PDB file of C-alpha atoms in Angstrom:
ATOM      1  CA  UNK X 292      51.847  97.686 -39.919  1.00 54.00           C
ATOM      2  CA  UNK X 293      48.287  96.489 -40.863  1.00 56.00           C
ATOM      3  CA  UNK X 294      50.010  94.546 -44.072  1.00 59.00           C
ATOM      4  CA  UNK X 295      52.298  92.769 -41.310  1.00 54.00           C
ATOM      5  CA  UNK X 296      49.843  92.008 -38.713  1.00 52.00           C
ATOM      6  CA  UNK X 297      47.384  90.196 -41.742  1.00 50.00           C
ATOM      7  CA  UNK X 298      50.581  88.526 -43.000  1.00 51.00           C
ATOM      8  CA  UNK X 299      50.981  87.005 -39.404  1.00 49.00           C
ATOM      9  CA  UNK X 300      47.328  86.349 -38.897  1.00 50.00           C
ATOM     10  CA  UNK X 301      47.478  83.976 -42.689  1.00 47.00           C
ATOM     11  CA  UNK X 302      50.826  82.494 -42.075  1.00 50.00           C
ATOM     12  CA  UNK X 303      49.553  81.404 -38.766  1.00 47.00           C
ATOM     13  CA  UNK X 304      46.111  79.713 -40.321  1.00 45.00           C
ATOM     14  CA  UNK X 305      48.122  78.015 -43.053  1.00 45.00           C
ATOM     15  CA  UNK X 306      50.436  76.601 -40.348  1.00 47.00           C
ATOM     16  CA  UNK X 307      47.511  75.738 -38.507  1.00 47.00           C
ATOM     17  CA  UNK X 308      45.764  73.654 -41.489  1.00 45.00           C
ATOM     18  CA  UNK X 309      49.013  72.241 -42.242  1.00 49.00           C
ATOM     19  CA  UNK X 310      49.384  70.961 -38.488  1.00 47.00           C
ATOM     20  CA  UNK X 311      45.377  69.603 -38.469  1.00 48.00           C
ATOM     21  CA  UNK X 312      45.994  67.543 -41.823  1.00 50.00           C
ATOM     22  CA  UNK X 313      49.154  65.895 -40.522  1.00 68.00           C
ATOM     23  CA  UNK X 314      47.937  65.209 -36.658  1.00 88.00           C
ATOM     24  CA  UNK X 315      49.243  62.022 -35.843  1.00 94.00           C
ATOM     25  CA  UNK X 316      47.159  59.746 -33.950  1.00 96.00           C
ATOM     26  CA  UNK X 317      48.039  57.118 -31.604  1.00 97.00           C
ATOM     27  CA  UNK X 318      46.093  53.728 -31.922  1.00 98.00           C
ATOM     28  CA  UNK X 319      47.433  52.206 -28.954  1.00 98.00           C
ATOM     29  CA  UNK X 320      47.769  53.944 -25.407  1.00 97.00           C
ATOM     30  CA  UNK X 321      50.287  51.302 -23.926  1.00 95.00           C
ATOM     31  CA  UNK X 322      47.708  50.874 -21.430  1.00 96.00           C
ATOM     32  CA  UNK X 323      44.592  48.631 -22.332  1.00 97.00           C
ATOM     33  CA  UNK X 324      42.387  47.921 -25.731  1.00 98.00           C
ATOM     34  CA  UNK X 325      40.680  51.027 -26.060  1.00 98.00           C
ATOM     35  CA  UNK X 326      39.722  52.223 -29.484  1.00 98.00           C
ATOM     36  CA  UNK X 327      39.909  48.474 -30.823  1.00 98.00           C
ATOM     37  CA  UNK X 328      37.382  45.608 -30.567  1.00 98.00           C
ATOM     38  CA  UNK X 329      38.327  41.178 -31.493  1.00 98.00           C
ATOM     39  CA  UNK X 330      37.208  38.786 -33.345  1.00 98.00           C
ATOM     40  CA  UNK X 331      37.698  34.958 -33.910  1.00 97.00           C
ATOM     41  CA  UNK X 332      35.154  32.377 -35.389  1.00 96.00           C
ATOM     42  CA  UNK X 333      34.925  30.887 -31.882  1.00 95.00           C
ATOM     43  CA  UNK X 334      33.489  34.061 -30.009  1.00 94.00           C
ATOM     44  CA  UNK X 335      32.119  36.308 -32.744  1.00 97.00           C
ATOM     45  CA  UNK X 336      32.466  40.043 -32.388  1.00 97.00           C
ATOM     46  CA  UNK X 337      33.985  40.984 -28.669  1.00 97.00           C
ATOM     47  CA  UNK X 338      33.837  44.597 -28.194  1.00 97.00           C
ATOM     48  CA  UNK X 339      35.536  44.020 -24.841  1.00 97.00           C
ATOM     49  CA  UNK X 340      39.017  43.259 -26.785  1.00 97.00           C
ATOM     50  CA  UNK X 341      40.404  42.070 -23.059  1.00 96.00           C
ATOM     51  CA  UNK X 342      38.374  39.286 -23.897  1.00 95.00           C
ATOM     52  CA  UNK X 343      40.446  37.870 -26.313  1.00 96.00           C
ATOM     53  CA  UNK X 344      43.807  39.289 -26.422  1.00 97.00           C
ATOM     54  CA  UNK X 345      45.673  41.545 -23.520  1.00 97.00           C
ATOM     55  CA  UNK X 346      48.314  44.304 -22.389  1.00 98.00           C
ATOM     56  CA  UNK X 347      51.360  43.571 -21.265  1.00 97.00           C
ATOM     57  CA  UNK X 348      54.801  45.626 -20.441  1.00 96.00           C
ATOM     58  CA  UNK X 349      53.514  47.823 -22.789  1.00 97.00           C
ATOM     59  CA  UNK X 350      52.781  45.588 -25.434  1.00 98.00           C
ATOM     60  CA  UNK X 351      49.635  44.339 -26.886  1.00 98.00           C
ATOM     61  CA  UNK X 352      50.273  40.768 -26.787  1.00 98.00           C
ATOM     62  CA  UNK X 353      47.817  38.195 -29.525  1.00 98.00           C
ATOM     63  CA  UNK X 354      48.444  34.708 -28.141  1.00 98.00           C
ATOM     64  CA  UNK X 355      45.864  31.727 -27.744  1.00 96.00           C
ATOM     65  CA  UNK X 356      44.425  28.929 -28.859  1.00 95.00           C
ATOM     66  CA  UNK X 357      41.644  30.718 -30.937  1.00 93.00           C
ATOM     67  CA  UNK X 358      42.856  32.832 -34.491  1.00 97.00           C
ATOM     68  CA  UNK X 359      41.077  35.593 -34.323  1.00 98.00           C
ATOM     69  CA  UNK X 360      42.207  39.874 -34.592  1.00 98.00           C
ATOM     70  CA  UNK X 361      42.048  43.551 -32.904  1.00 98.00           C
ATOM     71  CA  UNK X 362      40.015  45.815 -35.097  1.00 98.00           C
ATOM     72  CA  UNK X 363      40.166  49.671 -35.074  1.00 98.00           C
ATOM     73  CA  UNK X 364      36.949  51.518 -34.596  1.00 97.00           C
ATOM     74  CA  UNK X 365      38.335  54.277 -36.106  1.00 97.00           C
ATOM     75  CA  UNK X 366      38.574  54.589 -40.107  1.00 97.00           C
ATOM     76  CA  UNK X 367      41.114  56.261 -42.178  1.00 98.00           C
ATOM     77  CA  UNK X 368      41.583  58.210 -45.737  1.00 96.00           C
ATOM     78  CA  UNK X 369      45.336  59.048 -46.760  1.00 97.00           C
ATOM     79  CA  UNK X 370      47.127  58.349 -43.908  1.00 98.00           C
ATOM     80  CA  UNK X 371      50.700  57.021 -42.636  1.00 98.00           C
ATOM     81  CA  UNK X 372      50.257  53.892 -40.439  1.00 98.00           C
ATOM     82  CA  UNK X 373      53.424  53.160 -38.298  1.00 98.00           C
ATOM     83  CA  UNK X 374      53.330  50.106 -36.406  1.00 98.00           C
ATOM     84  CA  UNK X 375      56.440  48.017 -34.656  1.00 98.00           C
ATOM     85  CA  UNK X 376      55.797  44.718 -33.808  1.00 98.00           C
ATOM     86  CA  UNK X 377      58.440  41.394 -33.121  1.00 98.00           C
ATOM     87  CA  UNK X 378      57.761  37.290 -32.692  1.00 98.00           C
ATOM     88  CA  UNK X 379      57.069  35.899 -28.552  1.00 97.00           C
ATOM     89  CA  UNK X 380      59.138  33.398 -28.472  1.00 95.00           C
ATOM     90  CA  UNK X 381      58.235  32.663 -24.562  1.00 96.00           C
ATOM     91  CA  UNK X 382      57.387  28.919 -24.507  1.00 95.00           C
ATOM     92  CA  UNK X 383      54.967  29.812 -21.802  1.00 96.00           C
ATOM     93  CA  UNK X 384      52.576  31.497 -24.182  1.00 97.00           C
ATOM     94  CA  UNK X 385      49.781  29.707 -25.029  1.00 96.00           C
ATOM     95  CA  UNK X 386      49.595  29.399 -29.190  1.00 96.00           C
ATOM     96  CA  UNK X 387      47.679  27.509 -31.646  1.00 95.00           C
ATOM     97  CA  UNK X 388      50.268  26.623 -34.139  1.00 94.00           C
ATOM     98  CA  UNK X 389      54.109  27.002 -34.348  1.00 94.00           C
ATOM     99  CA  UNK X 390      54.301  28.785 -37.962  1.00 96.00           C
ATOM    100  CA  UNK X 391      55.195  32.247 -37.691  1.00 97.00           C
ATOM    101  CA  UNK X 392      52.333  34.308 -39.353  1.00 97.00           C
ATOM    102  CA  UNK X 393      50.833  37.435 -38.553  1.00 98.00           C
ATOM    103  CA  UNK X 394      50.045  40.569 -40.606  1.00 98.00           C
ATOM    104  CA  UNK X 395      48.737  44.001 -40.491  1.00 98.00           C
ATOM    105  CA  UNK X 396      45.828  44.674 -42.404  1.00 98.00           C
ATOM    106  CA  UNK X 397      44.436  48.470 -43.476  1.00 98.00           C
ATOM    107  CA  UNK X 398      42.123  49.579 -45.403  1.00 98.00           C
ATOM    108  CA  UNK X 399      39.530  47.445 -43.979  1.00 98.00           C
ATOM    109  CA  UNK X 400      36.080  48.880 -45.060  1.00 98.00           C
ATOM    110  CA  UNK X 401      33.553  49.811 -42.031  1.00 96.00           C
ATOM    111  CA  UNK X 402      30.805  48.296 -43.670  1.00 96.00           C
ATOM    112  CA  UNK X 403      32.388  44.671 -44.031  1.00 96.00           C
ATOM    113  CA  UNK X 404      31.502  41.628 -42.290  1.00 96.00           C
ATOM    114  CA  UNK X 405      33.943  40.302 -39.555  1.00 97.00           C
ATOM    115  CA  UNK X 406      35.212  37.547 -40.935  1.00 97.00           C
ATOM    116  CA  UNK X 407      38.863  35.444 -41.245  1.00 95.00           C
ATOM    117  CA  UNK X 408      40.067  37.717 -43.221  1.00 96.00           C
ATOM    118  CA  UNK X 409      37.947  40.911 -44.023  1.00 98.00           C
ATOM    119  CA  UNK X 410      38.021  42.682 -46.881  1.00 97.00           C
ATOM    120  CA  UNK X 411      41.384  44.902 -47.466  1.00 97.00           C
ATOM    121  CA  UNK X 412      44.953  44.765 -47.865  1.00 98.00           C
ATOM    122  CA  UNK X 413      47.627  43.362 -45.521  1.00 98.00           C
ATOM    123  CA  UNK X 414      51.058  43.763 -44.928  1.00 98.00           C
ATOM    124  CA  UNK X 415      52.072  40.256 -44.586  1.00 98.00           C
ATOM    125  CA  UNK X 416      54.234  39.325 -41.347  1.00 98.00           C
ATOM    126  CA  UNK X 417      55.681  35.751 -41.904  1.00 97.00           C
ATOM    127  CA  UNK X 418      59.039  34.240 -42.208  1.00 93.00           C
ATOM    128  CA  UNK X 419      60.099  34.562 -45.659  1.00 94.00           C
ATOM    129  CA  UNK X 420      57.503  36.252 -46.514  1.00 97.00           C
ATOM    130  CA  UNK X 421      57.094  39.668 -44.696  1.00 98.00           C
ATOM    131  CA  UNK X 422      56.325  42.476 -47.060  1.00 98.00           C
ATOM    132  CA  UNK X 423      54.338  40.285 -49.460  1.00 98.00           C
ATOM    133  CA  UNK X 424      50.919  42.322 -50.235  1.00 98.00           C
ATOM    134  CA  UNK X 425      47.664  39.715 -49.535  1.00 98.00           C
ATOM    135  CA  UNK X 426      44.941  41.361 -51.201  1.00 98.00           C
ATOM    136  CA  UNK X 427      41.450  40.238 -50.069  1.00 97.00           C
ATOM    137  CA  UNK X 428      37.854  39.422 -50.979  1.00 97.00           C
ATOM    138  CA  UNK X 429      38.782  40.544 -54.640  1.00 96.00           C
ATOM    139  CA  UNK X 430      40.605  43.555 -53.841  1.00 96.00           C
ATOM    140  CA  UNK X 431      42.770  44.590 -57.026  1.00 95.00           C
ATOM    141  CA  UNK X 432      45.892  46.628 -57.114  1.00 97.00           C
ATOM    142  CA  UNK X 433      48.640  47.189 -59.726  1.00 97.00           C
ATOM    143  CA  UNK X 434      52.003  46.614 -59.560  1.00 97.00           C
ATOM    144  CA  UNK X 435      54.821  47.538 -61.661  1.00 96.00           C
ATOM    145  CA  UNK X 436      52.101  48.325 -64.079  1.00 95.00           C
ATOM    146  CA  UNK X 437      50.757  45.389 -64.419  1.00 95.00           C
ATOM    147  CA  UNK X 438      47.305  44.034 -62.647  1.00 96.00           C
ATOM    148  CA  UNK X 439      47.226  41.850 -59.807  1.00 96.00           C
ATOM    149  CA  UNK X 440      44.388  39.671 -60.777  1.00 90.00           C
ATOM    150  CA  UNK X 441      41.933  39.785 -57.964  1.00 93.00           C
ATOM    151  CA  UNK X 442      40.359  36.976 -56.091  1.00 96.00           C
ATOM    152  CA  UNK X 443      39.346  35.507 -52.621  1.00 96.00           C
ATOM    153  CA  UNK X 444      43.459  35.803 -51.049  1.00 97.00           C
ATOM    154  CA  UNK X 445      45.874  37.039 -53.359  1.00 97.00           C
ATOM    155  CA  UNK X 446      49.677  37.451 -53.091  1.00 98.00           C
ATOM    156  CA  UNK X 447      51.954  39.982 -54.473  1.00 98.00           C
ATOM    157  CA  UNK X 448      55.380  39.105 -53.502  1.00 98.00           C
ATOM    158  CA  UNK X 449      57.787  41.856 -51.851  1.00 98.00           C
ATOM    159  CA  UNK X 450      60.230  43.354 -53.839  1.00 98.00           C
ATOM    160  CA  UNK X 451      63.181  42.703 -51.085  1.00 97.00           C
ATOM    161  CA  UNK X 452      63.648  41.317 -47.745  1.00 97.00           C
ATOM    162  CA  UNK X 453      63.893  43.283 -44.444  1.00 98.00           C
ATOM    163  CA  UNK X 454      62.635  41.599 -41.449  1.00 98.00           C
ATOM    164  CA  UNK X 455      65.094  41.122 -38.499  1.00 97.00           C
ATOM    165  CA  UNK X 456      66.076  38.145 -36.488  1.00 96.00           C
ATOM    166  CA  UNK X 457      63.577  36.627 -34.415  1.00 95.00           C
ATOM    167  CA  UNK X 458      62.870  38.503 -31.462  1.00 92.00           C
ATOM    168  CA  UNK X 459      63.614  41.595 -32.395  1.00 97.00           C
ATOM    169  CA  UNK X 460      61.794  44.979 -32.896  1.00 98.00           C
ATOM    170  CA  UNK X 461      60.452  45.120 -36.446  1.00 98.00           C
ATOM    171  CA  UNK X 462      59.079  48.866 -38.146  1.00 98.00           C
ATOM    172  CA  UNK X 463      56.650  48.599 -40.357  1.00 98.00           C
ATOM    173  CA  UNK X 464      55.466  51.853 -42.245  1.00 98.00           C
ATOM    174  CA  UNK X 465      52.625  51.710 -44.968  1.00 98.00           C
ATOM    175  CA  UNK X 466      51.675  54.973 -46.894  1.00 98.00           C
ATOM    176  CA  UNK X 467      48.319  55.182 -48.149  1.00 98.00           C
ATOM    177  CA  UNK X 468      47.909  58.371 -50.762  1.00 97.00           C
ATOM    178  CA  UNK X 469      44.679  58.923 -53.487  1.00 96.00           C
ATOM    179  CA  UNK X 470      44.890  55.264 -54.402  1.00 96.00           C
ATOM    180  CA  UNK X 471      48.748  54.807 -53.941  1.00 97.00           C
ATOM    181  CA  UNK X 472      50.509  52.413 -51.776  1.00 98.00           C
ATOM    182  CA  UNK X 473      53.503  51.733 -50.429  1.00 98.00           C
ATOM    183  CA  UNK X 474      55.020  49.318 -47.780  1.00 98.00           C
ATOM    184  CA  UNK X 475      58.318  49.527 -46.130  1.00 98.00           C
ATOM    185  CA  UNK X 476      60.025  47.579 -43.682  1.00 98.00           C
ATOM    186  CA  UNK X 477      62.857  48.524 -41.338  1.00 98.00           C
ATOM    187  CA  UNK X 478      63.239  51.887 -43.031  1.00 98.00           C
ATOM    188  CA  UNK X 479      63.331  49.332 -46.711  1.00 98.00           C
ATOM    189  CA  UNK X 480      60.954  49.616 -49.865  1.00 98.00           C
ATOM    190  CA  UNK X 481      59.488  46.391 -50.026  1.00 98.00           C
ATOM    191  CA  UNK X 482      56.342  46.410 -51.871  1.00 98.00           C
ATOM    192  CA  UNK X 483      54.375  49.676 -53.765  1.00 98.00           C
ATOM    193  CA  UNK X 484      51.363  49.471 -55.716  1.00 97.00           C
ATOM    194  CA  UNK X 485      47.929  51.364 -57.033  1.00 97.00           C
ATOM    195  CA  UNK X 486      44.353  50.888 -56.271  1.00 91.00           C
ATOM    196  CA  UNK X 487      41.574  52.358 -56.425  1.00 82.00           C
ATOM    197  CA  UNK X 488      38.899  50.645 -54.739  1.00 93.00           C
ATOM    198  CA  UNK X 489      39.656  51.043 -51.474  1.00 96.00           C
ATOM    199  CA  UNK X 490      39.521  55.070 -50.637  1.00 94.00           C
ATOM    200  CA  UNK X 491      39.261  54.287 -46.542  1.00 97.00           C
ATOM    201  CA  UNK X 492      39.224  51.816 -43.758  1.00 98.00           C
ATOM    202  CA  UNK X 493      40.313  50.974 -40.681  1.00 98.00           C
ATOM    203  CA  UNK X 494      43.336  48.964 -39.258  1.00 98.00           C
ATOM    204  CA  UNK X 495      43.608  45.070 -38.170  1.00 98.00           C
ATOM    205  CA  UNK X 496      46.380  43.338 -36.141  1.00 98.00           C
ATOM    206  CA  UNK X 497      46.492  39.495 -36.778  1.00 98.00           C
ATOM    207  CA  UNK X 498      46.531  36.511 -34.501  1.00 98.00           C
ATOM    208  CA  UNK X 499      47.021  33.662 -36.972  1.00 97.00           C
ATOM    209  CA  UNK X 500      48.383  31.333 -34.173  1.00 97.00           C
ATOM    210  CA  UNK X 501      51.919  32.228 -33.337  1.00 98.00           C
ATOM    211  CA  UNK X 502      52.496  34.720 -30.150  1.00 98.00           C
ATOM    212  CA  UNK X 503      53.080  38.282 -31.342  1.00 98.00           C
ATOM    213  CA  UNK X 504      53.758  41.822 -29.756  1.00 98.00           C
ATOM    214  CA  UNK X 505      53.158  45.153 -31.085  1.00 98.00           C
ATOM    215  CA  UNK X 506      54.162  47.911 -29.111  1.00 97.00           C
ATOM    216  CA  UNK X 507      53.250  51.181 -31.463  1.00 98.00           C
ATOM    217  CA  UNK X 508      50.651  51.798 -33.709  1.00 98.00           C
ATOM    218  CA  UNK X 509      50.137  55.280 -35.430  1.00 98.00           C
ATOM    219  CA  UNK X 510      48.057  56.781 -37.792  1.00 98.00           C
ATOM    220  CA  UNK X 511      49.167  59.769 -39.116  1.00 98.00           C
ATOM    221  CA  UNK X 512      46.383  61.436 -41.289  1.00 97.00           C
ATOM    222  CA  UNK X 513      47.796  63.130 -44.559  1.00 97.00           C
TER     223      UNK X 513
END
């Protein structure tokens, strides 16, 4: 009976580590900015985010007149980031440019300076381009083998296309694993690499001048 009753007691603990290493974490709350500050050149470091960008329907919405991005405060080693996100195409929106381009950037190190763009890797969103891997302020990564010469902003083209029609709900899911990487998009493969420079960071939602939503972002630590 003893036996049992330890059994029990270490299946239990092993579940519970198990649960602890996998706790996923929401970014956003659907309600306000907490857990993120902005950015642009204009306005420097806003750790009000309201400031700058703002909640709507349950939606952060990035819109202006002034480029800029929500930064995480929060900094992550091998994790799942889940994020959905589509184009505002409401007129009424006030934008800086008409040419559809966002991203998601991770692996943002807490130690770099706020700048357009920080040091990391993003998962391009653009038209005709989403999935591409930009690689910044000399971050390297391989792919296919082969080495992505690094340098200032670097692109390493997606392997397929996956984005869906304007206006509609996009899923983006990027894996980060000892060094591995991999991006999908809409439940498709479209770009996988290796570095090793890069063991942690935190997460960055673009405002490059054309109104987007996002209206989930997870973490889910590994």
């Amino acid at each position: 009976m003893r036996t049992l009753h330890t059994y029990f007691i270490f299946i239990t603990f092993l579940f519970a580590i198990q649960s602890n290493a996998q706790k996923c974490i929401s970014l956003f709350n659907q309600n306000d900015l907490e857990g993120w500050y902005a950015f642009s050149p204009e306005t420097g470091k806003q750790e009000n985010a309201a400031a700058l960008f703002t909640v709507q329907n349950n939606q952060i919405r990035l819109y202006g007149k002034k480029a800029g991005y929500l930064m995480s405060e929060k900094s992550f080693h091998n994790f799942i980031l889940t994020v959905e996100y589509k184009w505002n195409t409401d007129e009424s929106f006030v934008r800086k440019g008409n040419n559809k381009n966002s991203g998601v950037m991770y692996l943002v190190p807490s130690n770099t300076p706020d700048v357009l763009w920080p040091k990391g890797i993003q998962f391009q969103i653009k038209e005709g381009s989403t999935g591409d891997f930009v690689l910044l302020d000399n971050t390297p990564i391989t792919v296919k083998r082969k080495l992505v010469a690094p340098g200032k902003s670097v692109v390493s083209q997606r392997f397929a296309d996956a984005e869906k029609p304007i206006g509609e709900w996009n899923t983006i899911v990027i894996k980060c694993k000892n060094g591995k990487v991999i991006q999908k998009l809409n439940g498709k493969l479209v770009n996988k690499g290796n570095q090793t420079t890069l063991p942690e960071g935190r997460v960055l939602l673009q405002y490059e001048g054309y109104p987007i939503d996002f209206r989930k972002v997870d973490v889910k630590v590994l």
